[in-house]
Short mmCIF file of N, CA and C in Angstrom, two decimals:
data_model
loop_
_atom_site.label_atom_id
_atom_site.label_comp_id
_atom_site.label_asym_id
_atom_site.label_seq_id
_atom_site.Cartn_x
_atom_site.Cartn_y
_atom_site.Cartn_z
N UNK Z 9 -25.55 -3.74 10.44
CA UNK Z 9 -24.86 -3.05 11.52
C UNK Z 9 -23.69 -2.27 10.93
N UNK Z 10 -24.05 -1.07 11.49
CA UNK Z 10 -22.45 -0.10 10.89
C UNK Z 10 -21.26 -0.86 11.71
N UNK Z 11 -20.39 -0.54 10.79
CA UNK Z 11 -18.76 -0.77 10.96
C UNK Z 11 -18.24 0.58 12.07
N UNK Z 12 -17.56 -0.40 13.13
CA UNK Z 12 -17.55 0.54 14.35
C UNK Z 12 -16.20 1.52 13.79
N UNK Z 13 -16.31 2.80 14.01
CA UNK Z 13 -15.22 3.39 13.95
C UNK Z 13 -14.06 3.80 15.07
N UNK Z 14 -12.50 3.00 14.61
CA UNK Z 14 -11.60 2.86 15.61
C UNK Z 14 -10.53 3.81 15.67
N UNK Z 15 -9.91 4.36 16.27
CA UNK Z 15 -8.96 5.25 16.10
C UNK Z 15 -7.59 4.73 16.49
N UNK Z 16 -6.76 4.61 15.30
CA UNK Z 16 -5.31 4.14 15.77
C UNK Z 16 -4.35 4.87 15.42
N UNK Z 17 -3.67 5.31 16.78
CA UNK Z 17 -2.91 6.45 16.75
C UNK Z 17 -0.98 6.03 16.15
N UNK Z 18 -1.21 6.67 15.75
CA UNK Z 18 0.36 6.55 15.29
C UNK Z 18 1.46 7.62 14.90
N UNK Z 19 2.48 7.74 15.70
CA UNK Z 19 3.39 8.30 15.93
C UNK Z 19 5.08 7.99 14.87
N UNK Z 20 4.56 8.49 13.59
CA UNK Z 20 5.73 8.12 12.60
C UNK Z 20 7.14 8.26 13.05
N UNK Z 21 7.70 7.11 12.95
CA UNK Z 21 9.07 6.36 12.78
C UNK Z 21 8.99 5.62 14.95
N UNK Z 22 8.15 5.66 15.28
CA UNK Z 22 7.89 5.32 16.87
C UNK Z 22 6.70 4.22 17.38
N UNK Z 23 6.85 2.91 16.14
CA UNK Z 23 6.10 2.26 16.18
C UNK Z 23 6.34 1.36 17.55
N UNK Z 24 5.66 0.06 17.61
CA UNK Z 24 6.62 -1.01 18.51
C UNK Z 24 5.66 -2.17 18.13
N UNK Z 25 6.57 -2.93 17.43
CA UNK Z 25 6.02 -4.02 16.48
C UNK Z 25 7.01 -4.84 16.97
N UNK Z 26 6.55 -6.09 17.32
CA UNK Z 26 6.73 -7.45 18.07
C UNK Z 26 8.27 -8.26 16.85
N UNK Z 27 8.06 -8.28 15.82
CA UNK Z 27 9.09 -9.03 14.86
C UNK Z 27 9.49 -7.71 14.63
N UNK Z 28 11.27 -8.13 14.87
CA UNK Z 28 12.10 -7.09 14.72
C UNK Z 28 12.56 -6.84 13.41
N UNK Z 29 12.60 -8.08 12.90
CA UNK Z 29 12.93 -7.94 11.60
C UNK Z 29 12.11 -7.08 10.57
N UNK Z 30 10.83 -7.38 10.85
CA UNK Z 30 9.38 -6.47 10.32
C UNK Z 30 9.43 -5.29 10.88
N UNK Z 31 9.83 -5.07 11.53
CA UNK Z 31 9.97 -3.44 12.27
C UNK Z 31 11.53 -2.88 11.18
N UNK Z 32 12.11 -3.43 11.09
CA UNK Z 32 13.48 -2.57 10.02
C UNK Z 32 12.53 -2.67 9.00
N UNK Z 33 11.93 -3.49 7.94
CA UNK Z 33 11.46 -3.49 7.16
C UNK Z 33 10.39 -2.22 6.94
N UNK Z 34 9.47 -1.88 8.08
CA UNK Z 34 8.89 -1.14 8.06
C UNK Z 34 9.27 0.25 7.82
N UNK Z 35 10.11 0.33 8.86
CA UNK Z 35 10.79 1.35 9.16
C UNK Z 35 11.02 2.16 7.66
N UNK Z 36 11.95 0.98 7.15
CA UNK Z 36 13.09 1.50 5.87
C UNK Z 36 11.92 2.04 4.67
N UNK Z 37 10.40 1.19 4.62
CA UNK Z 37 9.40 1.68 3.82
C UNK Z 37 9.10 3.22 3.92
N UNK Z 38 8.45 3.34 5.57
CA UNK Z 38 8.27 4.25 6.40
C UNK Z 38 8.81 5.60 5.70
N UNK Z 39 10.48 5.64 5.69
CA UNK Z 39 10.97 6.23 5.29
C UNK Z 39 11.40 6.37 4.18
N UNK Z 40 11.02 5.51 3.13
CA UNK Z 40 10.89 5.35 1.81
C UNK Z 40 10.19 6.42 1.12
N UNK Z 41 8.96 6.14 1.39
CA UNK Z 41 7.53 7.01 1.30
C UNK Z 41 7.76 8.69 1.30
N UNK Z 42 8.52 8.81 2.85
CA UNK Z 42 8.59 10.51 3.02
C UNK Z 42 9.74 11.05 2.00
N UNK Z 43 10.81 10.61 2.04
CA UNK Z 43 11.28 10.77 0.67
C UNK Z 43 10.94 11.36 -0.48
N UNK Z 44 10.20 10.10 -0.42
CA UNK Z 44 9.73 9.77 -2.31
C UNK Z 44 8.45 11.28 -2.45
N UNK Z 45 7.73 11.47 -1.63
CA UNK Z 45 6.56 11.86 -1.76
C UNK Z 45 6.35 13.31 -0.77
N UNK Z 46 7.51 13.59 0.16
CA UNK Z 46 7.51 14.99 1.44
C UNK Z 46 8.35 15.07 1.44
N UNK Z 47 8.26 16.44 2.12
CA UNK Z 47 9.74 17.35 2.70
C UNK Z 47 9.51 17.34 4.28
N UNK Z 48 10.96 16.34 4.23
CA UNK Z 48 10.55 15.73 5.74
C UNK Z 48 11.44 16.81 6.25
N UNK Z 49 11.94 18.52 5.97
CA UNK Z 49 11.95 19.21 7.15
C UNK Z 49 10.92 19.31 7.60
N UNK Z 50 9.67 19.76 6.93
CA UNK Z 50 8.56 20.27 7.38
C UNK Z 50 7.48 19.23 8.30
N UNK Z 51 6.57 19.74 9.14
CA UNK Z 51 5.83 19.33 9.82
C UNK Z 51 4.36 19.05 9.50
N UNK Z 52 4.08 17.89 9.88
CA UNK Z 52 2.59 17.78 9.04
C UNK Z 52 2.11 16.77 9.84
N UNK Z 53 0.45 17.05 10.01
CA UNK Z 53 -0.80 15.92 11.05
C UNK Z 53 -1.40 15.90 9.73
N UNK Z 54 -1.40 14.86 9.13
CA UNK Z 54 -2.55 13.93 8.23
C UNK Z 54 -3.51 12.91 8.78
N UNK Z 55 -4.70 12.89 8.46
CA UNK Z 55 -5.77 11.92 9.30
C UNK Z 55 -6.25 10.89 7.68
N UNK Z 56 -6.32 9.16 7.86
CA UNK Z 56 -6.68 8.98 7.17
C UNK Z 56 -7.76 7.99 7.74
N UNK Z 57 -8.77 7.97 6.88
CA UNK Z 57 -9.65 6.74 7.15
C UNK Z 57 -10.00 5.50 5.63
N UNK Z 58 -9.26 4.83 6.63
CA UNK Z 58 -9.20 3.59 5.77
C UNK Z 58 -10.08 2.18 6.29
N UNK Z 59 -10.33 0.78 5.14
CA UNK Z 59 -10.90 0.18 5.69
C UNK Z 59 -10.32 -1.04 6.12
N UNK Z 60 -10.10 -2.11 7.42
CA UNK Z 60 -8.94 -2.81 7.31
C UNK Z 60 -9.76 -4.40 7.49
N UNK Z 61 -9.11 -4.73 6.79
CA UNK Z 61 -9.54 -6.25 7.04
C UNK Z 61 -8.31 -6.58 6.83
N UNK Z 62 -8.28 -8.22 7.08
CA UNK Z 62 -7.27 -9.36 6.80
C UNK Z 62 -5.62 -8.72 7.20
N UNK Z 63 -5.67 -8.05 8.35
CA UNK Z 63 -4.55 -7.39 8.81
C UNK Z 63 -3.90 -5.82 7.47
N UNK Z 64 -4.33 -5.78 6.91
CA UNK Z 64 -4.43 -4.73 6.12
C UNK Z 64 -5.27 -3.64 5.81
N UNK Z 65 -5.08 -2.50 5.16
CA UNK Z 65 -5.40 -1.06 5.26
C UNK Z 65 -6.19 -0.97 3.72
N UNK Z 66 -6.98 -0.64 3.37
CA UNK Z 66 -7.39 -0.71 1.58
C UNK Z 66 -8.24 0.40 1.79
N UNK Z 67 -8.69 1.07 0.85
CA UNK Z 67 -9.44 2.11 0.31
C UNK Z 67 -9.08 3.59 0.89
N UNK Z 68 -7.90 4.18 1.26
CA UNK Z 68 -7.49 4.98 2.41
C UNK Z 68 -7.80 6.26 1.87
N UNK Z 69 -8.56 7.14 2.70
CA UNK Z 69 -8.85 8.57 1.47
C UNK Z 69 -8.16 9.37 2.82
N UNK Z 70 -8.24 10.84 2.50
CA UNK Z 70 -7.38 11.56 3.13
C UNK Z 70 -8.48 12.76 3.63
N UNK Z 71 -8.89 12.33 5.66
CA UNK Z 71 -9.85 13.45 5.92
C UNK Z 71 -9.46 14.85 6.50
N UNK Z 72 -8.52 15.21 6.58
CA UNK Z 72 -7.61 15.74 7.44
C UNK Z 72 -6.27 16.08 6.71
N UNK Z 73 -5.92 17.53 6.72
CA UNK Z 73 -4.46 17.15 6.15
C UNK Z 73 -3.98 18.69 6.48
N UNK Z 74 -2.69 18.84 7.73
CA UNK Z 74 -2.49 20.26 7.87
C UNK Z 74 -1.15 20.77 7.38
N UNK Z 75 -0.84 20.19 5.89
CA UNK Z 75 0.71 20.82 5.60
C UNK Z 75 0.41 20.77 4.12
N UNK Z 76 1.95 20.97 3.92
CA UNK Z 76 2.28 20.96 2.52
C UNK Z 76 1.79 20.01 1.58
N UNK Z 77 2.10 19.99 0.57
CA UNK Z 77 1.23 18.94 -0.21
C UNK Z 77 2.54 17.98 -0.25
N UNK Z 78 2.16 16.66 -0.68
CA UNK Z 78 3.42 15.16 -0.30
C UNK Z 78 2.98 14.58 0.85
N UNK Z 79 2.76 15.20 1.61
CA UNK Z 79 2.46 14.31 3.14
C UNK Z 79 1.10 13.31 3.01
N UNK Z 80 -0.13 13.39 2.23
CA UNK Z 80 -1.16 12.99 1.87
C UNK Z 80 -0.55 11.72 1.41
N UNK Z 81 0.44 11.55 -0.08
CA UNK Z 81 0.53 11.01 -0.67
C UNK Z 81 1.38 9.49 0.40
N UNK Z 82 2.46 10.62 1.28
CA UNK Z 82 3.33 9.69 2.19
C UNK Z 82 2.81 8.54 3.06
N UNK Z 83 1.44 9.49 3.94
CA UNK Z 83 0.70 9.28 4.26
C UNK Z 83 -0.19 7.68 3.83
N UNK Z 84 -0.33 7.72 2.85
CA UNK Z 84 -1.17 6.66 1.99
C UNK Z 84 0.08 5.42 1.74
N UNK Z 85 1.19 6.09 1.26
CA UNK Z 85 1.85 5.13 1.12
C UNK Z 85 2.44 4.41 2.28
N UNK Z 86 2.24 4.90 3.58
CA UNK Z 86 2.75 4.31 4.86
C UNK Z 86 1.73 3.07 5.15
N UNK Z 87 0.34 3.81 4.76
CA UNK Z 87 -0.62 2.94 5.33
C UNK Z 87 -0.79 1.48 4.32
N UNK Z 88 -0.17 1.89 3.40
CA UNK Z 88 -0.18 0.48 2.43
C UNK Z 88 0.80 -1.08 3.05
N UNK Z 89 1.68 -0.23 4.19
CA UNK Z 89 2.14 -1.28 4.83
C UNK Z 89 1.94 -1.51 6.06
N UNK Z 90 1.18 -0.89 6.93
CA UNK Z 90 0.95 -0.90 8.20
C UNK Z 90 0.46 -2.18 8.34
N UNK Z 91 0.74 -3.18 9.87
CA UNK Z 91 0.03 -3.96 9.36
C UNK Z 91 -1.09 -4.09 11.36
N UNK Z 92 -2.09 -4.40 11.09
CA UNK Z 92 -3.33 -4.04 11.73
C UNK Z 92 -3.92 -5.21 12.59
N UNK Z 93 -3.14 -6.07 12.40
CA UNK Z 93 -3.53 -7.57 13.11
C UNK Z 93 -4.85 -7.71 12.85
N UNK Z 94 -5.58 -7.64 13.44
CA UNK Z 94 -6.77 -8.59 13.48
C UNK Z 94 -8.25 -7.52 13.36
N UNK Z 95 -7.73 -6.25 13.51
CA UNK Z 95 -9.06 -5.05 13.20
C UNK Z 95 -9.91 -5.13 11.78
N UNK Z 96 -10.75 -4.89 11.93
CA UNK Z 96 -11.69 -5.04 11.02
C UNK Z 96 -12.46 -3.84 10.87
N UNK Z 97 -12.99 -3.24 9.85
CA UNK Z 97 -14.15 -1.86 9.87
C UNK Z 97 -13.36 -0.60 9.62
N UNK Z 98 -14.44 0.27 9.47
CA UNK Z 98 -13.65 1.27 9.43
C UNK Z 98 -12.00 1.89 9.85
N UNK Z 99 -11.27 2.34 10.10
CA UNK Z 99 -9.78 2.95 10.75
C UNK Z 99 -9.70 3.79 10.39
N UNK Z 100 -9.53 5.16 11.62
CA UNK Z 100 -9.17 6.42 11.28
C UNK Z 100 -7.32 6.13 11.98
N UNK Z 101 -6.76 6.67 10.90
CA UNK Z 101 -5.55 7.04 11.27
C UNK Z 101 -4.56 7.77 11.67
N UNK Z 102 -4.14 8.58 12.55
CA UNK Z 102 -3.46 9.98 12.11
C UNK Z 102 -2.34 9.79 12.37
N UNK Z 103 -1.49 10.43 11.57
CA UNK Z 103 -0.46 10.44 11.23
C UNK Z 103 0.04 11.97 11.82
N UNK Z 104 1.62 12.02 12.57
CA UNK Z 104 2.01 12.58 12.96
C UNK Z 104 3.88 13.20 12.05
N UNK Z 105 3.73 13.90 11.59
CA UNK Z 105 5.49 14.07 10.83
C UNK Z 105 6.10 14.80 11.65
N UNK Z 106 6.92 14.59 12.64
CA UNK Z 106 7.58 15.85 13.41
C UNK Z 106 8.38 16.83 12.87
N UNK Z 107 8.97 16.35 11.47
CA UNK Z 107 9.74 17.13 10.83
C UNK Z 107 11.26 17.68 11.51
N UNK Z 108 11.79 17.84 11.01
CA UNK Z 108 13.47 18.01 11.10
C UNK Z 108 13.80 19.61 11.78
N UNK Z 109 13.82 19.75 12.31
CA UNK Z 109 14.71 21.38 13.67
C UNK Z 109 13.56 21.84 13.98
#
């Protein structure tokens, strides 16, 4: 049986994650990533599909990508911490950067 494909939408830095403490944590990654890897003036929709088991994101390739180059990379590195509770199978992700003015 194929692995159902799920779509989980996500709206960067506008999560709402239950442990608050894990939500700063996230957050501070979150924004770690765009940093390290984008130019968070700019605006960018990245789509990734990754595979998730055991509340985690693994093999994440990049299907979709409408900006500058960094956002791919940010992108990947966000999803290395997302965490997915209990989904299993495929995950398409997209990622939203609103970017700064």
């Amino acid at each position: 049986m194929k692995n159902k494909i799920v779509t989980v939408a996500v709206l960067a830095g506008s999560m709402l994650i239950a442990n608050v403490a894990f939500a700063a944590d996230f957050a501070e990654q979150m924004n770690s990533c765009l940093e390290k890897h984008a130019n968070t003036r700019d605006k960018a929709n990245v789509m990734l599909e990754c595979d998730a088991q055991g509340g985690k994101l693994t093999n994440c390739k990049v299907v979709e990508n409408s900006a500058s180059k960094g956002f791919e990379k940010a992108a990947i590195c966000i999803a290395d911490v997302m965490p997915m509770g209990g989904k299993t199978g495929t995950i398409r992700v997209p990622f939203r950067f609103p970017g700064e003015g």
